[in-house]
CSV table of C-alpha atoms and ligand atoms in Angstrom, one decimal:
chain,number,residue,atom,x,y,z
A,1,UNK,CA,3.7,-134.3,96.0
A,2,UNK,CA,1.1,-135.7,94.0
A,3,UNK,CA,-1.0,-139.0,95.6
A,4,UNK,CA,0.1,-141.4,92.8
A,5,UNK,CA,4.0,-140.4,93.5
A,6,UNK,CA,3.9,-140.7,97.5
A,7,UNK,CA,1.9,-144.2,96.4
A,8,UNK,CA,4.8,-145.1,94.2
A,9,UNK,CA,7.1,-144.4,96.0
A,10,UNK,CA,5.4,-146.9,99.0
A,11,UNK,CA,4.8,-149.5,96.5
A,12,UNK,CA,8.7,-149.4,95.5
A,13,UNK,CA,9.6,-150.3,98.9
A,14,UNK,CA,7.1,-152.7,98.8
A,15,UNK,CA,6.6,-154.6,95.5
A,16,UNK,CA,9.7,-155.0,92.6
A,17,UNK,CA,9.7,-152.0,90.5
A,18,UNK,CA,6.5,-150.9,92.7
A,19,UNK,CA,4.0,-152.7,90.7
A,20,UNK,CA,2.8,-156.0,90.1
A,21,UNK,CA,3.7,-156.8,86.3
A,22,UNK,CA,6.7,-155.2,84.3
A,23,UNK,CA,4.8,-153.1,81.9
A,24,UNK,CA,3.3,-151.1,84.5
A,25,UNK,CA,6.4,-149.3,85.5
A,26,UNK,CA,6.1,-147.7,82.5
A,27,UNK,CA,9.8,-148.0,82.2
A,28,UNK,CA,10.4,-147.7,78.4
A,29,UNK,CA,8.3,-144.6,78.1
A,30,UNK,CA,10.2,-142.6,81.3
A,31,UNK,CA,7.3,-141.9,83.0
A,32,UNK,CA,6.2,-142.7,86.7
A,33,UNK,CA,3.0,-145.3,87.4
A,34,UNK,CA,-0.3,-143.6,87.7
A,35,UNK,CA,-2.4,-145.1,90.3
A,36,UNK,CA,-5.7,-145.9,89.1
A,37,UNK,CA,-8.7,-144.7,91.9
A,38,UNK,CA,-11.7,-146.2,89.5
A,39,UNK,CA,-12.9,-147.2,85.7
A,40,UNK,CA,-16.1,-146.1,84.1
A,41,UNK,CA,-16.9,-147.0,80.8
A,42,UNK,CA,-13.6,-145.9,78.4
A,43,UNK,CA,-12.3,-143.5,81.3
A,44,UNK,CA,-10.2,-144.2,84.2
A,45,UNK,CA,-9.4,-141.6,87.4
A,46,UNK,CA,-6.4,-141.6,88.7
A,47,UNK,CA,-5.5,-140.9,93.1
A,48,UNK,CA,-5.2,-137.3,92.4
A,49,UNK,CA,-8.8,-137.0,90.8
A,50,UNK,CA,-7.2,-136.6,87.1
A,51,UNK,CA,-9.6,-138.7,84.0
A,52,UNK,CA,-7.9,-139.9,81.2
A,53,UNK,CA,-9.6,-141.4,78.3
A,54,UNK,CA,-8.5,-145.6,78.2
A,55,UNK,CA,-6.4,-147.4,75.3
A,56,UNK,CA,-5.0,-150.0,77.7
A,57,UNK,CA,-8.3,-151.2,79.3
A,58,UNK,CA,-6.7,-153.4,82.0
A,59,UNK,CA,-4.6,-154.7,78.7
A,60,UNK,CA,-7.4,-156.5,76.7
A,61,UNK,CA,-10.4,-157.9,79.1
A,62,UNK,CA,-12.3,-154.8,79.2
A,63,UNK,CA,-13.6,-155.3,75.9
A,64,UNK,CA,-17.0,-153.5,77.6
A,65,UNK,CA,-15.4,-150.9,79.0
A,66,UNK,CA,-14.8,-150.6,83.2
A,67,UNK,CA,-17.7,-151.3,85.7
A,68,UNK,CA,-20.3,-152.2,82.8
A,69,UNK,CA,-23.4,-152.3,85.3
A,70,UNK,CA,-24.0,-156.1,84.2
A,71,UNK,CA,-20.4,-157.2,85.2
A,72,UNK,CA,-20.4,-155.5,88.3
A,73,UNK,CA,-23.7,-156.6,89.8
A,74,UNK,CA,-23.0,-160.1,88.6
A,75,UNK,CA,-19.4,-160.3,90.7
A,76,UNK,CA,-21.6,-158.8,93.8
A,77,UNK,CA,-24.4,-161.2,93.6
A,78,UNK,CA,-21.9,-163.7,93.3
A,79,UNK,CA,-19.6,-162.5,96.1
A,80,UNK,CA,-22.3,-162.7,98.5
A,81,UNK,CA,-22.8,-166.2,97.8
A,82,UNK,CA,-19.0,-166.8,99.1
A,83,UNK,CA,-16.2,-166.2,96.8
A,84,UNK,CA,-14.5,-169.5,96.6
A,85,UNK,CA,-16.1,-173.5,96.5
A,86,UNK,CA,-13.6,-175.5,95.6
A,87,UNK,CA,-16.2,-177.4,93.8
A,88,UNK,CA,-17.7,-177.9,91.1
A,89,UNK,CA,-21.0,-174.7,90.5
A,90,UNK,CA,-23.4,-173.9,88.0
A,91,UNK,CA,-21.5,-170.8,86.9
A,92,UNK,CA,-18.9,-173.3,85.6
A,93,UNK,CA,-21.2,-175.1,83.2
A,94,UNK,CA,-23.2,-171.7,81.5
A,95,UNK,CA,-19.6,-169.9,81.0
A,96,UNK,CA,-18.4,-173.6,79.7
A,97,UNK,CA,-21.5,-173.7,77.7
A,98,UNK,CA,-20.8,-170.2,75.9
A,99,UNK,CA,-16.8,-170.5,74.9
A,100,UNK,CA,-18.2,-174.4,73.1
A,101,UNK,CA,-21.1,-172.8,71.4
A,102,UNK,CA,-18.6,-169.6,70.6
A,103,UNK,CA,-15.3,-171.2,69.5
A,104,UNK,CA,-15.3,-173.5,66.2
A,105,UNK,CA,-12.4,-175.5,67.8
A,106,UNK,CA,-13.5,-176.2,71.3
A,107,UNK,CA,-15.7,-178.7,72.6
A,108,UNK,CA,-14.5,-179.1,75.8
A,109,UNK,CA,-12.8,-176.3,78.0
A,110,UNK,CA,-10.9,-176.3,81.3
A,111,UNK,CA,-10.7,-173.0,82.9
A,112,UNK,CA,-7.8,-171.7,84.6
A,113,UNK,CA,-7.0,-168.4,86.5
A,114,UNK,CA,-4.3,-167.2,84.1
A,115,UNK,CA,-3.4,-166.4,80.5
A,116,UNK,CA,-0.1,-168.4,81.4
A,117,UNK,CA,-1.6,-170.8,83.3
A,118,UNK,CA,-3.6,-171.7,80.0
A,119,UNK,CA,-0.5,-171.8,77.6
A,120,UNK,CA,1.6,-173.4,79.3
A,121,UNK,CA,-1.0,-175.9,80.0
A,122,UNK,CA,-2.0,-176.2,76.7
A,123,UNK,CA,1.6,-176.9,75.4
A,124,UNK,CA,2.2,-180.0,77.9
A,125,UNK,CA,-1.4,-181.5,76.6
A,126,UNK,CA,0.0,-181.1,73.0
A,127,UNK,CA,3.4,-182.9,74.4
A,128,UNK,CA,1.6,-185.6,76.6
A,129,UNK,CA,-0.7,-186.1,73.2
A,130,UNK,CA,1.5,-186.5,70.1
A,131,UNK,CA,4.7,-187.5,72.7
A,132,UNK,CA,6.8,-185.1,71.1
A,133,UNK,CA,8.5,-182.4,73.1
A,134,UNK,CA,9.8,-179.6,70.4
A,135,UNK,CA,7.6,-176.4,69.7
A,136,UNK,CA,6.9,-173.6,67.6
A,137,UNK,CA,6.7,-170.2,68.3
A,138,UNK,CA,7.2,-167.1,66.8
A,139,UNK,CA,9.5,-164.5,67.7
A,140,UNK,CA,7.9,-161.2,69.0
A,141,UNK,CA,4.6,-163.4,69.9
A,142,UNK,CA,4.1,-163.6,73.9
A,143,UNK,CA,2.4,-166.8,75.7
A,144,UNK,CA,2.9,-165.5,79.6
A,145,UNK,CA,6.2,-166.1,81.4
A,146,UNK,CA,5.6,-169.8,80.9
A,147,UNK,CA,9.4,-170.9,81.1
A,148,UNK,CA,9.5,-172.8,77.8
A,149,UNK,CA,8.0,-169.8,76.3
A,150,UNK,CA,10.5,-167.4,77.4
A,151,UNK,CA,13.1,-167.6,74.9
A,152,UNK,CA,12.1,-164.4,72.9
A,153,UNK,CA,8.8,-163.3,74.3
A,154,UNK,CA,7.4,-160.2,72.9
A,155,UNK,CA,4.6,-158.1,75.5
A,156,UNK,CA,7.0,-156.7,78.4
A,157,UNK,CA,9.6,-159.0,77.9
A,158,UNK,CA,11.0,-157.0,75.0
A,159,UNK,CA,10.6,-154.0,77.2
A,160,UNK,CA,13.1,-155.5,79.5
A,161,UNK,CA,15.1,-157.0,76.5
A,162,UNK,CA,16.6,-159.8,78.5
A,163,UNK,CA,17.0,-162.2,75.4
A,164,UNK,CA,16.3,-165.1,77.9
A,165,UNK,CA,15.3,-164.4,81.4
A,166,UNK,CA,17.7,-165.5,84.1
A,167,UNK,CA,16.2,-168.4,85.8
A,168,UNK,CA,15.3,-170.6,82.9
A,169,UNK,CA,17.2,-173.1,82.5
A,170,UNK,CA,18.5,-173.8,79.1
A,171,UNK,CA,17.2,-177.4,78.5
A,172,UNK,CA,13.6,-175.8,79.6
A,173,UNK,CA,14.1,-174.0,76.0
A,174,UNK,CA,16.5,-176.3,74.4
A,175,UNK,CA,13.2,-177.8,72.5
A,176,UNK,CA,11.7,-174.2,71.8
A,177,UNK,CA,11.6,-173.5,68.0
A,178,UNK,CA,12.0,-170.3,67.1
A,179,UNK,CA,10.4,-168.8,63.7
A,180,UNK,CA,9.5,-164.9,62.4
A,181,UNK,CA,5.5,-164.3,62.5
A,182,UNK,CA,4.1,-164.0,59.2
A,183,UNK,CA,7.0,-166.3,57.4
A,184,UNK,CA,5.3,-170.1,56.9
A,185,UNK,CA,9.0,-171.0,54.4
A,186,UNK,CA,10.9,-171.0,58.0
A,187,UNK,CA,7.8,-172.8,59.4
A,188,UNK,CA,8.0,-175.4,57.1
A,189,UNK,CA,11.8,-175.4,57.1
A,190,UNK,CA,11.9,-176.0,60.5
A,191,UNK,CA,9.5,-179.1,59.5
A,192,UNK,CA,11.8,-180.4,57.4
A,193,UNK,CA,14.1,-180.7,60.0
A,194,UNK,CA,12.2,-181.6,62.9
A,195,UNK,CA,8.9,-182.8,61.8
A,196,UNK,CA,8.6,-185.9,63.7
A,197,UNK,CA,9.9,-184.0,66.6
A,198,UNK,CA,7.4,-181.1,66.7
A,199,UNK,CA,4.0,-181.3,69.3
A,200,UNK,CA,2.7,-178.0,68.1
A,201,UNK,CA,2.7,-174.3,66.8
A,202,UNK,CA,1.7,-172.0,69.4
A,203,UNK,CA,0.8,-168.5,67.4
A,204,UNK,CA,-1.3,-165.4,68.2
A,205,UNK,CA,-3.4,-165.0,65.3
A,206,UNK,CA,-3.1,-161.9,65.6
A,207,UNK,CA,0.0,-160.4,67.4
A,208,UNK,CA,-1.0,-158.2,70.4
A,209,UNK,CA,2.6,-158.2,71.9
A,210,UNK,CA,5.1,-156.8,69.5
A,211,UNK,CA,2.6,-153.8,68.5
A,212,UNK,CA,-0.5,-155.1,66.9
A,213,UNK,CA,0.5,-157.4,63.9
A,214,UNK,CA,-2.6,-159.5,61.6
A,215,UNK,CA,-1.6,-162.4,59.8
A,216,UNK,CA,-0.5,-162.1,56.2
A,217,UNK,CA,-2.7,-163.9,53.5
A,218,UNK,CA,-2.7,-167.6,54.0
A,219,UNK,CA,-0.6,-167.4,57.3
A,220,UNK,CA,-2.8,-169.3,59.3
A,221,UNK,CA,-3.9,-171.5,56.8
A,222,UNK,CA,-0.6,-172.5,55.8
A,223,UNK,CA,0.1,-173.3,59.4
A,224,UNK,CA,-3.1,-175.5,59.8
A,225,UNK,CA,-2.1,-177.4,56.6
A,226,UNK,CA,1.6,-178.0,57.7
A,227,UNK,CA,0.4,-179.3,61.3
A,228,UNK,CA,-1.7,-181.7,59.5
A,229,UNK,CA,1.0,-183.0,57.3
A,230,UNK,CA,3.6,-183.7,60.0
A,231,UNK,CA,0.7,-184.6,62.5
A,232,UNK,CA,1.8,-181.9,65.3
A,233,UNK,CA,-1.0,-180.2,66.9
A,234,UNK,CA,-2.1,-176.3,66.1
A,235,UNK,CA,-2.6,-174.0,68.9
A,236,UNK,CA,-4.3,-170.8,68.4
A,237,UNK,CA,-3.3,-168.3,71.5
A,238,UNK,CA,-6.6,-166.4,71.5
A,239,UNK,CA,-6.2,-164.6,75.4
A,240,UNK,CA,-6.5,-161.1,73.8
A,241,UNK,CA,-8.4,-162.0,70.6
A,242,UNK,CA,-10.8,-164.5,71.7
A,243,UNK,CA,-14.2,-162.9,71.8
A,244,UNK,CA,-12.5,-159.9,70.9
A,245,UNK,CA,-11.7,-160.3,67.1
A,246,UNK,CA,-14.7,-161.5,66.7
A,247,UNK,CA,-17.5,-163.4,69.2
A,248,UNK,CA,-16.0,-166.6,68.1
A,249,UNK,CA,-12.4,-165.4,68.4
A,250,UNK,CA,-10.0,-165.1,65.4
A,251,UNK,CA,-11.0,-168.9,64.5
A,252,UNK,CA,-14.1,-167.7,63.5
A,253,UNK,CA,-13.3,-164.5,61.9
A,254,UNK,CA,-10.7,-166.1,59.7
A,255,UNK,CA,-12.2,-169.6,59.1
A,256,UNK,CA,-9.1,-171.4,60.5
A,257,UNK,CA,-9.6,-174.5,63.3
A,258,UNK,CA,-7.0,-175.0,65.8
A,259,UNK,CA,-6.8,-177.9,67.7
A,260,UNK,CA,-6.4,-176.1,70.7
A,261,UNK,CA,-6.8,-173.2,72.2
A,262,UNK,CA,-6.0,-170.9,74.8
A,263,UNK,CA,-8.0,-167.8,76.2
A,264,UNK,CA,-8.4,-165.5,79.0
A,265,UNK,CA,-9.0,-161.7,79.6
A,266,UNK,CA,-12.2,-161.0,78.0
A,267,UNK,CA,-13.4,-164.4,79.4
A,268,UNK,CA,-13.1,-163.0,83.0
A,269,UNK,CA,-14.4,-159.4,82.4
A,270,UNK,CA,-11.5,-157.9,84.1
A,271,UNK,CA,-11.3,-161.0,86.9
A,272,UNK,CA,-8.6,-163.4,87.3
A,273,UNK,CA,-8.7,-165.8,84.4
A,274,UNK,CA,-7.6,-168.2,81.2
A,275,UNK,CA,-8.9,-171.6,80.3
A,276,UNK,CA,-7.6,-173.9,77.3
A,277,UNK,CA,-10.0,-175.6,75.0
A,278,UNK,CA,-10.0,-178.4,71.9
A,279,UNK,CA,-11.1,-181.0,70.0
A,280,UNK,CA,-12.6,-184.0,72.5
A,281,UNK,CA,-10.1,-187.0,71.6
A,282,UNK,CA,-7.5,-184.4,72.9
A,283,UNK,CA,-9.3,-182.9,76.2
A,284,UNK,CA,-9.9,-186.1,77.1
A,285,UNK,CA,-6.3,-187.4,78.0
A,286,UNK,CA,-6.5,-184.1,80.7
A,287,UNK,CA,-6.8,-185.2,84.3
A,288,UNK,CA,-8.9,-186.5,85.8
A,289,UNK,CA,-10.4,-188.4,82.7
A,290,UNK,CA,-7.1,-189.0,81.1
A,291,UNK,CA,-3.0,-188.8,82.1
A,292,UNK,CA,-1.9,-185.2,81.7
A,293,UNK,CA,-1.8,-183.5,84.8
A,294,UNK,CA,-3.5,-180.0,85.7
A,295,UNK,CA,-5.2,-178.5,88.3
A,296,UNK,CA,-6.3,-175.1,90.5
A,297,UNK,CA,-7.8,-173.4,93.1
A,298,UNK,CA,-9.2,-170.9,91.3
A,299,UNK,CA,-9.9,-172.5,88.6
A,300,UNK,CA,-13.9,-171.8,87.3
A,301,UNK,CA,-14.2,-169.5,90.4
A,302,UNK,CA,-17.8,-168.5,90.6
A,303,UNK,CA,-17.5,-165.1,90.8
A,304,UNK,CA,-15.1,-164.7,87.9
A,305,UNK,CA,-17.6,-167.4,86.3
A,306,UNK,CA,-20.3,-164.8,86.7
A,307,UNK,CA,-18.2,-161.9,85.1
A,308,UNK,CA,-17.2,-163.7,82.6
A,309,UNK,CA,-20.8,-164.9,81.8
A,310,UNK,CA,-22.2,-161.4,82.1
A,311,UNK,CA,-19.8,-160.1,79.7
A,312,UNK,CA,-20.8,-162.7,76.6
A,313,UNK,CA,-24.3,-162.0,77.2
A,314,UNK,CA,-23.8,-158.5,76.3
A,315,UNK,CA,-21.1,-159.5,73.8
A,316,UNK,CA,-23.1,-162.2,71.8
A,317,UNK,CA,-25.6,-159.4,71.2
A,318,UNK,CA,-23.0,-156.7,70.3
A,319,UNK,CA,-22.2,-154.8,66.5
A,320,UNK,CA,-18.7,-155.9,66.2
A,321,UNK,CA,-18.4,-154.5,62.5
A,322,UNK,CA,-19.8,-151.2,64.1
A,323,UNK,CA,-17.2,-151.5,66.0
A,324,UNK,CA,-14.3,-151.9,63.7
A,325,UNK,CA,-15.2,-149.6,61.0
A,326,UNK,CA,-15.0,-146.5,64.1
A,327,UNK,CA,-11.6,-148.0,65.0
A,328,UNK,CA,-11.0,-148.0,61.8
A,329,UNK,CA,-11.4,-144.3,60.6
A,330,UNK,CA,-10.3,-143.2,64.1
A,331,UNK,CA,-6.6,-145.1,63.5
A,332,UNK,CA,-6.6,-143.9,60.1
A,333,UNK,CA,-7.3,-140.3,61.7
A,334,UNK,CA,-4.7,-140.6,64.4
A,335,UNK,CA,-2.6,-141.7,61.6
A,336,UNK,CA,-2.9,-139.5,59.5
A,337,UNK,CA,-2.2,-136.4,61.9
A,338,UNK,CA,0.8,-138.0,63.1
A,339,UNK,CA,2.2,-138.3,59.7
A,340,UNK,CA,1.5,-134.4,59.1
A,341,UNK,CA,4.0,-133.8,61.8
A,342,UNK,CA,6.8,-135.1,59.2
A,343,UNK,CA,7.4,-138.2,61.5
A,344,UNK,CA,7.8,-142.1,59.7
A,345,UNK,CA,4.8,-143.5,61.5
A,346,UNK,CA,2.7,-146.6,59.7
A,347,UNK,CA,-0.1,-147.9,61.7
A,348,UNK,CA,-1.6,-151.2,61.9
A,349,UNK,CA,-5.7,-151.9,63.0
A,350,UNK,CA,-8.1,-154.8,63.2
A,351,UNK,CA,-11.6,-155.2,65.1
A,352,UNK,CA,-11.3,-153.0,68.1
A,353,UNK,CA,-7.4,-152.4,68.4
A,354,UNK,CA,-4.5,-150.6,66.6
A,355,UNK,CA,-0.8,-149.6,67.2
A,356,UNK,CA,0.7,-146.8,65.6
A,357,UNK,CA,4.5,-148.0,64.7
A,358,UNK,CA,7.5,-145.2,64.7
A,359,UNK,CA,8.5,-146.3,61.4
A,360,UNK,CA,8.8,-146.3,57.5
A,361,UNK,CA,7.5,-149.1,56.5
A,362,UNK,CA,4.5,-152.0,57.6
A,363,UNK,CA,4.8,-153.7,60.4
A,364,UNK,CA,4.3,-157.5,60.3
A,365,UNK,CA,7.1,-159.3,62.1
A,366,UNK,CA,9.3,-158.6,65.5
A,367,UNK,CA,12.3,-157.3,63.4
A,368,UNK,CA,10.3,-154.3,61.7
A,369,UNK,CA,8.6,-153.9,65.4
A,370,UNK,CA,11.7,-153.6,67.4
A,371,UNK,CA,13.2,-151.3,65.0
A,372,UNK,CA,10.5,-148.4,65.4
A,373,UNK,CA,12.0,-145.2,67.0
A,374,UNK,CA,11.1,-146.3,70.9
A,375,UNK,CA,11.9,-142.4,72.0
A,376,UNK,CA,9.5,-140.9,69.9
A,377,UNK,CA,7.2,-143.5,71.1
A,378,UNK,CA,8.1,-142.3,74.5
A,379,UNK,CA,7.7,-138.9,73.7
A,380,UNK,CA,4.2,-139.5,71.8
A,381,UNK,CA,2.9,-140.9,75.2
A,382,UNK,CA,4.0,-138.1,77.5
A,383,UNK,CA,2.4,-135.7,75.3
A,384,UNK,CA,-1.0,-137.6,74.9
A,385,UNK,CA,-0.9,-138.4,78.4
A,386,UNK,CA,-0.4,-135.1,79.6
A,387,UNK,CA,-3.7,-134.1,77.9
A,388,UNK,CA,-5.7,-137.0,79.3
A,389,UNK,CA,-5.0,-140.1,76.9
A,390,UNK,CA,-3.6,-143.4,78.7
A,391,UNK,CA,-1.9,-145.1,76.3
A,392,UNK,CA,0.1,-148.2,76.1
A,393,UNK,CA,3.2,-147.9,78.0
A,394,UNK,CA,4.9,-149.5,75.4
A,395,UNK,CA,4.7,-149.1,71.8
A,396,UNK,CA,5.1,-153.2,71.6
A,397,UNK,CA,1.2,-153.3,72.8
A,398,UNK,CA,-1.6,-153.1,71.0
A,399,UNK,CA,-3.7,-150.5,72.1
A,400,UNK,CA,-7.3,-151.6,72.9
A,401,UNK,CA,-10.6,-149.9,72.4
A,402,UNK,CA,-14.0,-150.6,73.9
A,403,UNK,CA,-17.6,-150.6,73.4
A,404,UNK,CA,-17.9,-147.6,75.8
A,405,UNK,CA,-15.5,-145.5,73.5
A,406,UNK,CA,-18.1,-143.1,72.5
A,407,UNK,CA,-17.0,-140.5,69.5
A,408,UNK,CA,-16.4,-137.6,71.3
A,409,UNK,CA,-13.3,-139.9,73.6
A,410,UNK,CA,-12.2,-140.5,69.7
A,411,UNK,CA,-12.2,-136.8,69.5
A,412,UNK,CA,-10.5,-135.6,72.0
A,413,UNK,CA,-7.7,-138.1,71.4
A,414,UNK,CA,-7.4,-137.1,68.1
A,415,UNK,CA,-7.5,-133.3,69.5
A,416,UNK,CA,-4.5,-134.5,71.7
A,417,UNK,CA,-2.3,-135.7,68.9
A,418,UNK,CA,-3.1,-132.4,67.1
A,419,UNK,CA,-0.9,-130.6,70.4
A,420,UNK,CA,1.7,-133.0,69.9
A,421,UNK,CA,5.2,-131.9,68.8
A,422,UNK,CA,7.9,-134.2,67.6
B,501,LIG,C1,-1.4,-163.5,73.8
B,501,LIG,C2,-1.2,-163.6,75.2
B,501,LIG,N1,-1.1,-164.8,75.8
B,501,LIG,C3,-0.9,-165.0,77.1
B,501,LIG,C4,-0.8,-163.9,78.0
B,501,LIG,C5,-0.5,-164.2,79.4
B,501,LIG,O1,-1.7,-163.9,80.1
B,501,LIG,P1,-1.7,-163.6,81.7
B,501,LIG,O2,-0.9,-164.7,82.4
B,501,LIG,O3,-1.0,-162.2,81.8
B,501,LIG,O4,-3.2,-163.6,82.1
B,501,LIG,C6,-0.8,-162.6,77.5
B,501,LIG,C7,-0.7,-161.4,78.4
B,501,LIG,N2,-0.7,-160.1,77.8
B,501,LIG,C8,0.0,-159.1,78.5
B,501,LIG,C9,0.0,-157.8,77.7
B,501,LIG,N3,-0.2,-157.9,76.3
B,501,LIG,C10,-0.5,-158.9,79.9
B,501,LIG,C11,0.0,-157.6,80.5
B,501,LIG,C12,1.0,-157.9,81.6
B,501,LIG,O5,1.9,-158.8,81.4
B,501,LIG,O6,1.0,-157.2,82.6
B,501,LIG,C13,-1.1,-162.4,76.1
B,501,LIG,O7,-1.1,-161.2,75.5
């Protein structure tokens, strides 16, 4: 039997499902778990010695690719300084430093240890701020397993397609506002009704959890301009695009300010993190300087401090456009030889990610997402996997590319899709 089988097979006695967050089951694509031995750069090795070339990079911080010399020597140095204060460190103040100089709408920044952790903290500042308790989100857009968020989550959720987990109880989501992504008439119609009601939109601006979806034209705008009418706050979930979109995050690259916003992954170079960030006059009601309750043990750990500042540095200095226009022509590529296999397959691709959608038409909200042919998705992962390509194990991810990706991984990938049969 092969080691990561006998491992699975331990871990499911062990740990639900054997592993440690839905999606790694890798449920939806009928495959068994492959138990990762080591990352270097944009390959991974697997228990039984096997390299496959990485789309999922730890799903989104590995923006650098694994073990980037930098990142690893900073967590050591660190680590042998004692992993955990409990106070306040220097670490805590540089990373700090970087997200305010980075991020056009944060100047101030509490870090936490999780994506969740963030969003759901960011939502009760927005609540304890404006004292409204109804929100926005958009179906197929996925916040963690925050319980107010869980009403039609997107990443793993929709995997499991539990339309609202057990265990959340229905006045937790009685003030959760439903709206497609990319429609801003049923934004504004859900104004209308509620208006005086509604603390904030939460969005992803850009969707990472329902297959990778960009805004339409004026999406985010529209959203900025309808908070400020109705005087409800605008949250910008940036835990897979912050620093990845762009160094300042999709704020920066398109020119929209939220009031808040919420980050992690990237942040942490693969360690445990999130943090939330905004405008002053609204970090400032956060305990202990104002009312609204939060705290954490792990929160601003040195040594994820210390990853997470090595991994700007190198970032702050690094050719995103380079970047994009490779991803770029490789997705059009992959595309393009998928499509000569006489499949319906559209693709969608921004900065350093893509997702290639079973379907006929372009993907930009959860309806056109959920409707793509899920077997052949299945099938197009065994196959690539077989040859060495780790894929998403969901076609509701985005898959994410790093600046170890050299063109000869893009190569053989696109070799790999060449073998594939439909
Ligand atoms: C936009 C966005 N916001 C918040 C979260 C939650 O972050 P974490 O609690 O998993 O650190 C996530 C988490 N992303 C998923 C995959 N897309 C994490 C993978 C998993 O759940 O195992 C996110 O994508």
């Amino acid at each position: 039997m092969e080691r990561s089988s006998e491992l699975y097979a331990r871990a499911k006695d062990l740990m639900p499902g054997g592993v440690n967050s839905p999606i790694r089951a890798c449920l939806s694509v009928e495959c068994e778990p492959l138990f990762i031995k080591k990352g270097d750069g944009a390959v991974l090795t697997t228990e039984d010695g096997k390299t496959y070339i990485d789309y999922v990079e730890g799903w989104g911080p590995m923006l650098l690719g694994h073990a980037h010399p930098d990142v690893t020597k900073a967590i050591q140095e660190s680590a042998a300084n004692s992993a955990c204060f409990g106070a306040p460190c220097l670490a805590e103040v540089e990373l700090a430093e970087m997200i305010v100089d980075a991020m056009p709408g944060v100047d101030m920044v509490r870090m936490v240890s999780s994506g969740t952790e963030a969003t759901m903290t960011a939502l009760r500042l927005a609540r304890g701020y404006t004292g409204r308790n109804k929100f926005i989100k958009f179906t197929g857009n996925y916040h963690g397993h925050g319980d107010p968020f869980l009403a039609a989550a997107g990443s793993g959720f929709a995997d499991l397609a539990i339309p609202g987990t057990p265990g959340v109880p229905s006045g937790t989501v009685q003030d959760t506002l439903l709206v497609p992504y990319n429609d801003l008439e049923a934004v504004r119609k859900q104004f209308e009704t509620n208006g005086d009601e509604i603390a904030c939109i939460i969005v992803e601006p850009t969707a990472g959890n329902m297959g990778l979806v960009p805004p339409v034209e004026g999406f985010l705008e529209g959203l900025r301009e309808v908070c400020d009418q109705y005087g409800a706050l605008l949250i910008f979930d940036e835990v897979i695009t912050g620093f990845r979109l762009s160094y300042g995050g999709a704020q920066k690259r398109f020119g929209v300010t939220p009031d808040l916003t919420t980050l992690g992954k990237v942040i942490g170079g693969g360690m445990p993190v999130g943090a939330y960030g905004g405008k002053r006059e609204i970090m400032d009601r956060v305990a202990p300087t104002g009312n609204i309750f939060q705290a954490g043990t792990n929160s601003g750990n040195p040594v994820v401090m210390a990853a997470g500042i090595a991994t700007l540095k190198v970032l702050r200095d690094a050719d995103y456009d380079a970047l994009e226009a490779r991803v770029a022509a490789f997705a059009k590529e992959l595309h393009a030889i998928i499509a000569s296999k006489g499949v319906d397959v559209t693709y969608n691709t921004i900065a350093s990610m893509f997702t290639m959608f079973f379907t006929n038409e372009k993907v930009t909200h959860f309806d056109q997402a959920k409707a793509c042919n899920a077997k052949m998705y299945a099938s197009f992962y065994q196959q690539m996997r077989a040859q060495g390509v780790y894929l998403a194990s969901l076609g509701l991810e985005a898959a994410m590319v790093s600046f170890a990706h050299t063109d000869e991984h893009f190569e053989k990938t696109l070799e790999a899709a060449r073998n594939v049969t439909f």
